[in-house]
């Protein structure tokens, strides 16, 4: 767990936030009960090996979120085989895990949901980045993220080669059409923002 915490920090992710998100996600899947199918069909002592393998080429991200899901579910023997942001071919094994079969299956869907969602963002982002390669343009993301997943989705865009824009409303001022209308003019909006928050950048 300590190694995973260190790895998450190195990636610019808050371990506490990730672990809470994982806890909530598994809790949502169990809904206060248990995996009745696995309990009914699989011995509680059965042990298995599971490989997380790509079905298509792309840019992967969320591998350490998968690790957090595995650890939360009690699967502590695993190995992450590629780097976050790596370009991989179809059929590439990303993570291999060994442990109790019921615990692996409890982790499976939540882990795959995170992995496929974030890797999809990274893969699409990388295509936009490739389109402006050789120019002075940068691909930047927005705050139009899935509620509760902003940190991870912005991490995924970084892994795809983009640059993060504002992570929050408090990071910088961004004067938009609604602010201009409410203030009366773009000059009034700019002047008021500069007067109130001299230390913040205007965008």
mmCIF file of C-alpha atoms in Angstrom:
data_model
loop_
_atom_site.group_PDB
_atom_site.id
_atom_site.type_symbol
_atom_site.label_atom_id
_atom_site.label_comp_id
_atom_site.label_asym_id
_atom_site.label_seq_id
_atom_site.Cartn_x
_atom_site.Cartn_y
_atom_site.Cartn_z
ATOM 1 C CA UNK A 1 0.000 0.000 0.000
ATOM 2 C CA UNK A 2 2.833 2.419 0.825
ATOM 3 C CA UNK A 3 4.462 1.777 -2.553
ATOM 4 C CA UNK A 4 1.152 2.429 -4.294
ATOM 5 C CA UNK A 5 0.748 5.686 -2.367
ATOM 6 C CA UNK A 6 4.197 6.793 -3.503
ATOM 7 C CA UNK A 7 3.435 5.880 -7.113
ATOM 8 C CA UNK A 8 0.170 7.821 -7.078
ATOM 9 C CA UNK A 9 1.899 10.881 -5.634
ATOM 10 C CA UNK A 10 4.590 10.712 -8.332
ATOM 11 C CA UNK A 11 1.804 10.767 -10.927
ATOM 12 C CA UNK A 12 0.310 13.910 -9.379
ATOM 13 C CA UNK A 13 -2.659 12.055 -7.886
ATOM 14 C CA UNK A 14 -3.872 12.230 -4.304
ATOM 15 C CA UNK A 15 -3.782 8.739 -2.741
ATOM 16 C CA UNK A 16 -6.546 9.613 -0.278
ATOM 17 C CA UNK A 17 -8.791 10.841 -3.082
ATOM 18 C CA UNK A 18 -8.147 7.734 -5.200
ATOM 19 C CA UNK A 19 -8.710 5.328 -2.311
ATOM 20 C CA UNK A 20 -11.963 7.053 -1.360
ATOM 21 C CA UNK A 21 -13.133 6.964 -4.969
ATOM 22 C CA UNK A 22 -12.321 3.254 -5.151
ATOM 23 C CA UNK A 23 -14.090 2.578 -1.854
ATOM 24 C CA UNK A 24 -17.209 4.403 -3.049
ATOM 25 C CA UNK A 25 -17.145 2.595 -6.394
ATOM 26 C CA UNK A 26 -16.879 -0.887 -4.874
ATOM 27 C CA UNK A 27 -19.523 0.080 -2.350
ATOM 28 C CA UNK A 28 -21.802 1.115 -5.193
ATOM 29 C CA UNK A 29 -21.253 -2.262 -6.865
ATOM 30 C CA UNK A 30 -21.981 -4.276 -3.718
ATOM 31 C CA UNK A 31 -24.815 -2.000 -2.519
ATOM 32 C CA UNK A 32 -24.400 -3.207 1.052
ATOM 33 C CA UNK A 33 -24.504 -6.873 0.104
ATOM 34 C CA UNK A 34 -22.156 -9.359 -1.513
ATOM 35 C CA UNK A 35 -21.368 -10.740 -4.959
ATOM 36 C CA UNK A 36 -24.012 -13.436 -4.840
ATOM 37 C CA UNK A 37 -22.963 -15.026 -8.146
ATOM 38 C CA UNK A 38 -19.330 -15.476 -7.122
ATOM 39 C CA UNK A 39 -20.289 -16.693 -3.652
ATOM 40 C CA UNK A 40 -22.633 -19.274 -5.182
ATOM 41 C CA UNK A 41 -20.329 -20.556 -7.925
ATOM 42 C CA UNK A 42 -16.751 -20.174 -6.672
ATOM 43 C CA UNK A 43 -15.052 -21.719 -3.664
ATOM 44 C CA UNK A 44 -13.915 -19.141 -1.123
ATOM 45 C CA UNK A 45 -10.460 -20.759 -1.170
ATOM 46 C CA UNK A 46 -9.995 -20.803 -4.959
ATOM 47 C CA UNK A 47 -6.963 -18.916 -6.294
ATOM 48 C CA UNK A 48 -6.571 -17.576 -9.846
ATOM 49 C CA UNK A 49 -4.352 -15.479 -12.086
ATOM 50 C CA UNK A 50 -5.900 -12.600 -14.034
ATOM 51 C CA UNK A 51 -4.376 -10.579 -16.854
ATOM 52 C CA UNK A 52 -5.637 -7.149 -17.898
ATOM 53 C CA UNK A 53 -5.110 -7.221 -21.656
ATOM 54 C CA UNK A 54 -5.827 -4.604 -24.333
ATOM 55 C CA UNK A 55 -8.365 -5.333 -27.062
ATOM 56 C CA UNK A 56 -7.223 -2.464 -29.269
ATOM 57 C CA UNK A 57 -4.197 -0.240 -29.732
ATOM 58 C CA UNK A 58 -4.142 2.993 -27.761
ATOM 59 C CA UNK A 59 -2.636 5.070 -24.973
ATOM 60 C CA UNK A 60 -3.195 3.589 -21.536
ATOM 61 C CA UNK A 61 -3.885 5.414 -18.289
ATOM 62 C CA UNK A 62 -5.423 4.463 -14.977
ATOM 63 C CA UNK A 63 -3.148 1.503 -14.307
ATOM 64 C CA UNK A 64 -2.445 2.614 -10.756
ATOM 65 C CA UNK A 65 -6.146 3.178 -10.159
ATOM 66 C CA UNK A 66 -6.600 -0.468 -11.124
ATOM 67 C CA UNK A 67 -3.886 -1.286 -8.590
ATOM 68 C CA UNK A 68 -5.823 0.650 -5.939
ATOM 69 C CA UNK A 69 -8.981 -1.323 -6.769
ATOM 70 C CA UNK A 70 -7.112 -4.620 -6.531
ATOM 71 C CA UNK A 71 -5.573 -3.713 -3.191
ATOM 72 C CA UNK A 72 -8.876 -2.488 -1.773
ATOM 73 C CA UNK A 73 -10.469 -5.811 -2.721
ATOM 74 C CA UNK A 74 -7.673 -7.761 -1.060
ATOM 75 C CA UNK A 75 -5.652 -8.676 -4.141
ATOM 76 C CA UNK A 76 -2.150 -7.606 -3.169
ATOM 77 C CA UNK A 77 -0.079 -9.753 -5.524
ATOM 78 C CA UNK A 78 -0.031 -7.924 -8.842
ATOM 79 C CA UNK A 79 2.414 -6.333 -11.263
ATOM 80 C CA UNK A 80 1.931 -3.281 -13.450
ATOM 81 C CA UNK A 81 3.783 -4.142 -16.650
ATOM 82 C CA UNK A 82 3.667 -0.879 -18.628
ATOM 83 C CA UNK A 83 3.983 2.822 -17.836
ATOM 84 C CA UNK A 84 1.101 5.252 -17.559
ATOM 85 C CA UNK A 85 0.736 7.021 -20.902
ATOM 86 C CA UNK A 86 2.364 4.196 -22.859
ATOM 87 C CA UNK A 87 1.286 3.540 -26.447
ATOM 88 C CA UNK A 88 0.373 -0.127 -26.680
ATOM 89 C CA UNK A 89 -0.797 -2.577 -29.327
ATOM 90 C CA UNK A 90 -3.831 -4.838 -29.108
ATOM 91 C CA UNK A 91 -3.204 -7.943 -27.040
ATOM 92 C CA UNK A 92 -0.745 -6.281 -24.663
ATOM 93 C CA UNK A 93 -0.879 -7.462 -21.040
ATOM 94 C CA UNK A 94 -0.972 -4.347 -18.857
ATOM 95 C CA UNK A 95 -1.334 -5.840 -15.390
ATOM 96 C CA UNK A 96 -1.172 -9.370 -14.074
ATOM 97 C CA UNK A 97 -2.647 -10.310 -10.707
ATOM 98 C CA UNK A 98 -2.807 -13.414 -8.551
ATOM 99 C CA UNK A 99 -5.117 -14.018 -5.620
ATOM 100 C CA UNK A 100 -8.428 -15.210 -4.319
ATOM 101 C CA UNK A 101 -10.781 -15.698 -7.269
ATOM 102 C CA UNK A 102 -13.781 -14.112 -5.557
ATOM 103 C CA UNK A 103 -11.738 -11.036 -4.673
ATOM 104 C CA UNK A 104 -10.361 -10.731 -8.213
ATOM 105 C CA UNK A 105 -13.881 -10.863 -9.643
ATOM 106 C CA UNK A 106 -15.076 -8.281 -7.130
ATOM 107 C CA UNK A 107 -12.360 -5.936 -8.384
ATOM 108 C CA UNK A 108 -12.747 -6.787 -12.068
ATOM 109 C CA UNK A 109 -15.604 -4.591 -13.297
ATOM 110 C CA UNK A 110 -14.704 -1.477 -11.330
ATOM 111 C CA UNK A 111 -11.052 -1.815 -12.371
ATOM 112 C CA UNK A 112 -11.966 -2.274 -16.029
ATOM 113 C CA UNK A 113 -14.395 0.655 -15.943
ATOM 114 C CA UNK A 114 -11.685 2.996 -14.686
ATOM 115 C CA UNK A 115 -9.070 1.598 -17.052
ATOM 116 C CA UNK A 116 -11.204 1.701 -20.199
ATOM 117 C CA UNK A 117 -12.659 5.150 -19.461
ATOM 118 C CA UNK A 118 -9.324 6.802 -18.711
ATOM 119 C CA UNK A 119 -7.451 5.026 -21.503
ATOM 120 C CA UNK A 120 -10.174 6.078 -23.923
ATOM 121 C CA UNK A 121 -9.618 9.709 -22.937
ATOM 122 C CA UNK A 122 -5.836 9.359 -23.278
ATOM 123 C CA UNK A 123 -6.131 7.654 -26.655
ATOM 124 C CA UNK A 124 -8.464 10.276 -28.135
ATOM 125 C CA UNK A 125 -6.372 13.086 -26.659
ATOM 126 C CA UNK A 126 -3.236 11.656 -28.260
ATOM 127 C CA UNK A 127 -4.910 11.851 -31.664
ATOM 128 C CA UNK A 128 -5.659 15.556 -31.191
ATOM 129 C CA UNK A 129 -2.084 16.118 -30.011
ATOM 130 C CA UNK A 130 -0.772 14.348 -33.117
ATOM 131 C CA UNK A 131 -2.822 16.678 -35.334
ATOM 132 C CA UNK A 132 -0.960 19.754 -34.091
ATOM 133 C CA UNK A 133 2.473 18.172 -33.913
ATOM 134 C CA UNK A 134 5.106 20.438 -35.445
ATOM 135 C CA UNK A 135 3.112 23.594 -34.745
ATOM 136 C CA UNK A 136 3.139 26.015 -31.829
ATOM 137 C CA UNK A 137 -0.317 24.855 -30.770
ATOM 138 C CA UNK A 138 -1.104 23.006 -27.551
ATOM 139 C CA UNK A 139 -4.088 20.822 -26.773
ATOM 140 C CA UNK A 140 -5.586 21.885 -23.438
ATOM 141 C CA UNK A 141 -8.451 20.367 -21.487
ATOM 142 C CA UNK A 142 -11.407 22.060 -19.747
ATOM 143 C CA UNK A 143 -13.503 21.822 -16.586
ATOM 144 C CA UNK A 144 -16.201 19.983 -18.539
ATOM 145 C CA UNK A 145 -15.423 16.765 -16.725
ATOM 146 C CA UNK A 146 -17.532 14.021 -15.164
ATOM 147 C CA UNK A 147 -18.464 15.152 -11.624
ATOM 148 C CA UNK A 148 -16.208 13.404 -9.126
ATOM 149 C CA UNK A 149 -13.734 12.269 -11.790
ATOM 150 C CA UNK A 150 -12.054 15.563 -12.694
ATOM 151 C CA UNK A 151 -8.673 14.704 -11.211
ATOM 152 C CA UNK A 152 -8.542 11.379 -13.039
ATOM 153 C CA UNK A 153 -9.893 12.675 -16.337
ATOM 154 C CA UNK A 154 -7.404 15.530 -16.354
ATOM 155 C CA UNK A 155 -4.678 13.013 -15.508
ATOM 156 C CA UNK A 156 -5.806 10.998 -18.535
ATOM 157 C CA UNK A 157 -5.528 14.006 -20.837
ATOM 158 C CA UNK A 158 -1.983 14.602 -19.560
ATOM 159 C CA UNK A 159 -1.108 10.991 -20.338
ATOM 160 C CA UNK A 160 -2.417 11.609 -23.842
ATOM 161 C CA UNK A 161 -0.045 14.552 -24.269
ATOM 162 C CA UNK A 162 -2.361 17.463 -23.503
ATOM 163 C CA UNK A 163 -1.830 20.308 -21.049
ATOM 164 C CA UNK A 164 -4.196 20.820 -18.130
ATOM 165 C CA UNK A 165 -6.121 24.081 -18.056
ATOM 166 C CA UNK A 166 -7.826 25.142 -14.811
ATOM 167 C CA UNK A 167 -8.219 22.346 -12.279
ATOM 168 C CA UNK A 168 -10.722 24.438 -10.328
ATOM 169 C CA UNK A 169 -12.548 27.768 -10.262
ATOM 170 C CA UNK A 170 -10.097 29.035 -7.642
ATOM 171 C CA UNK A 171 -6.974 28.385 -9.711
ATOM 172 C CA UNK A 172 -7.306 31.319 -12.094
ATOM 173 C CA UNK A 173 -9.796 33.830 -13.442
ATOM 174 C CA UNK A 174 -11.463 32.995 -16.748
ATOM 175 C CA UNK A 175 -13.776 35.738 -17.963
ATOM 176 C CA UNK A 176 -16.527 34.331 -20.179
ATOM 177 C CA UNK A 177 -19.638 35.694 -21.839
ATOM 178 C CA UNK A 178 -21.847 35.332 -18.767
ATOM 179 C CA UNK A 179 -19.407 37.325 -16.641
ATOM 180 C CA UNK A 180 -19.242 40.051 -19.280
ATOM 181 C CA UNK A 181 -23.028 40.336 -19.441
ATOM 182 C CA UNK A 182 -23.363 40.399 -15.655
ATOM 183 C CA UNK A 183 -20.589 43.001 -15.253
ATOM 184 C CA UNK A 184 -21.901 45.221 -18.062
ATOM 185 C CA UNK A 185 -18.899 45.014 -20.390
ATOM 186 C CA UNK A 186 -15.674 43.150 -20.970
ATOM 187 C CA UNK A 187 -13.737 46.159 -19.685
ATOM 188 C CA UNK A 188 -15.740 46.235 -16.465
ATOM 189 C CA UNK A 189 -15.308 42.489 -15.951
ATOM 190 C CA UNK A 190 -11.553 42.659 -16.584
ATOM 191 C CA UNK A 191 -11.034 45.679 -14.350
ATOM 192 C CA UNK A 192 -13.053 44.208 -11.478
ATOM 193 C CA UNK A 193 -11.235 40.885 -11.639
ATOM 194 C CA UNK A 194 -7.828 42.523 -11.774
ATOM 195 C CA UNK A 195 -8.745 44.764 -8.833
ATOM 196 C CA UNK A 196 -9.967 41.860 -6.654
ATOM 197 C CA UNK A 197 -7.380 39.219 -7.531
ATOM 198 C CA UNK A 198 -4.159 40.858 -8.627
ATOM 199 C CA UNK A 199 -2.140 37.705 -7.999
ATOM 200 C CA UNK A 200 -4.270 35.501 -10.241
ATOM 201 C CA UNK A 201 -3.790 35.103 -13.961
ATOM 202 C CA UNK A 202 -6.558 36.244 -16.234
ATOM 203 C CA UNK A 203 -7.709 34.010 -19.045
#
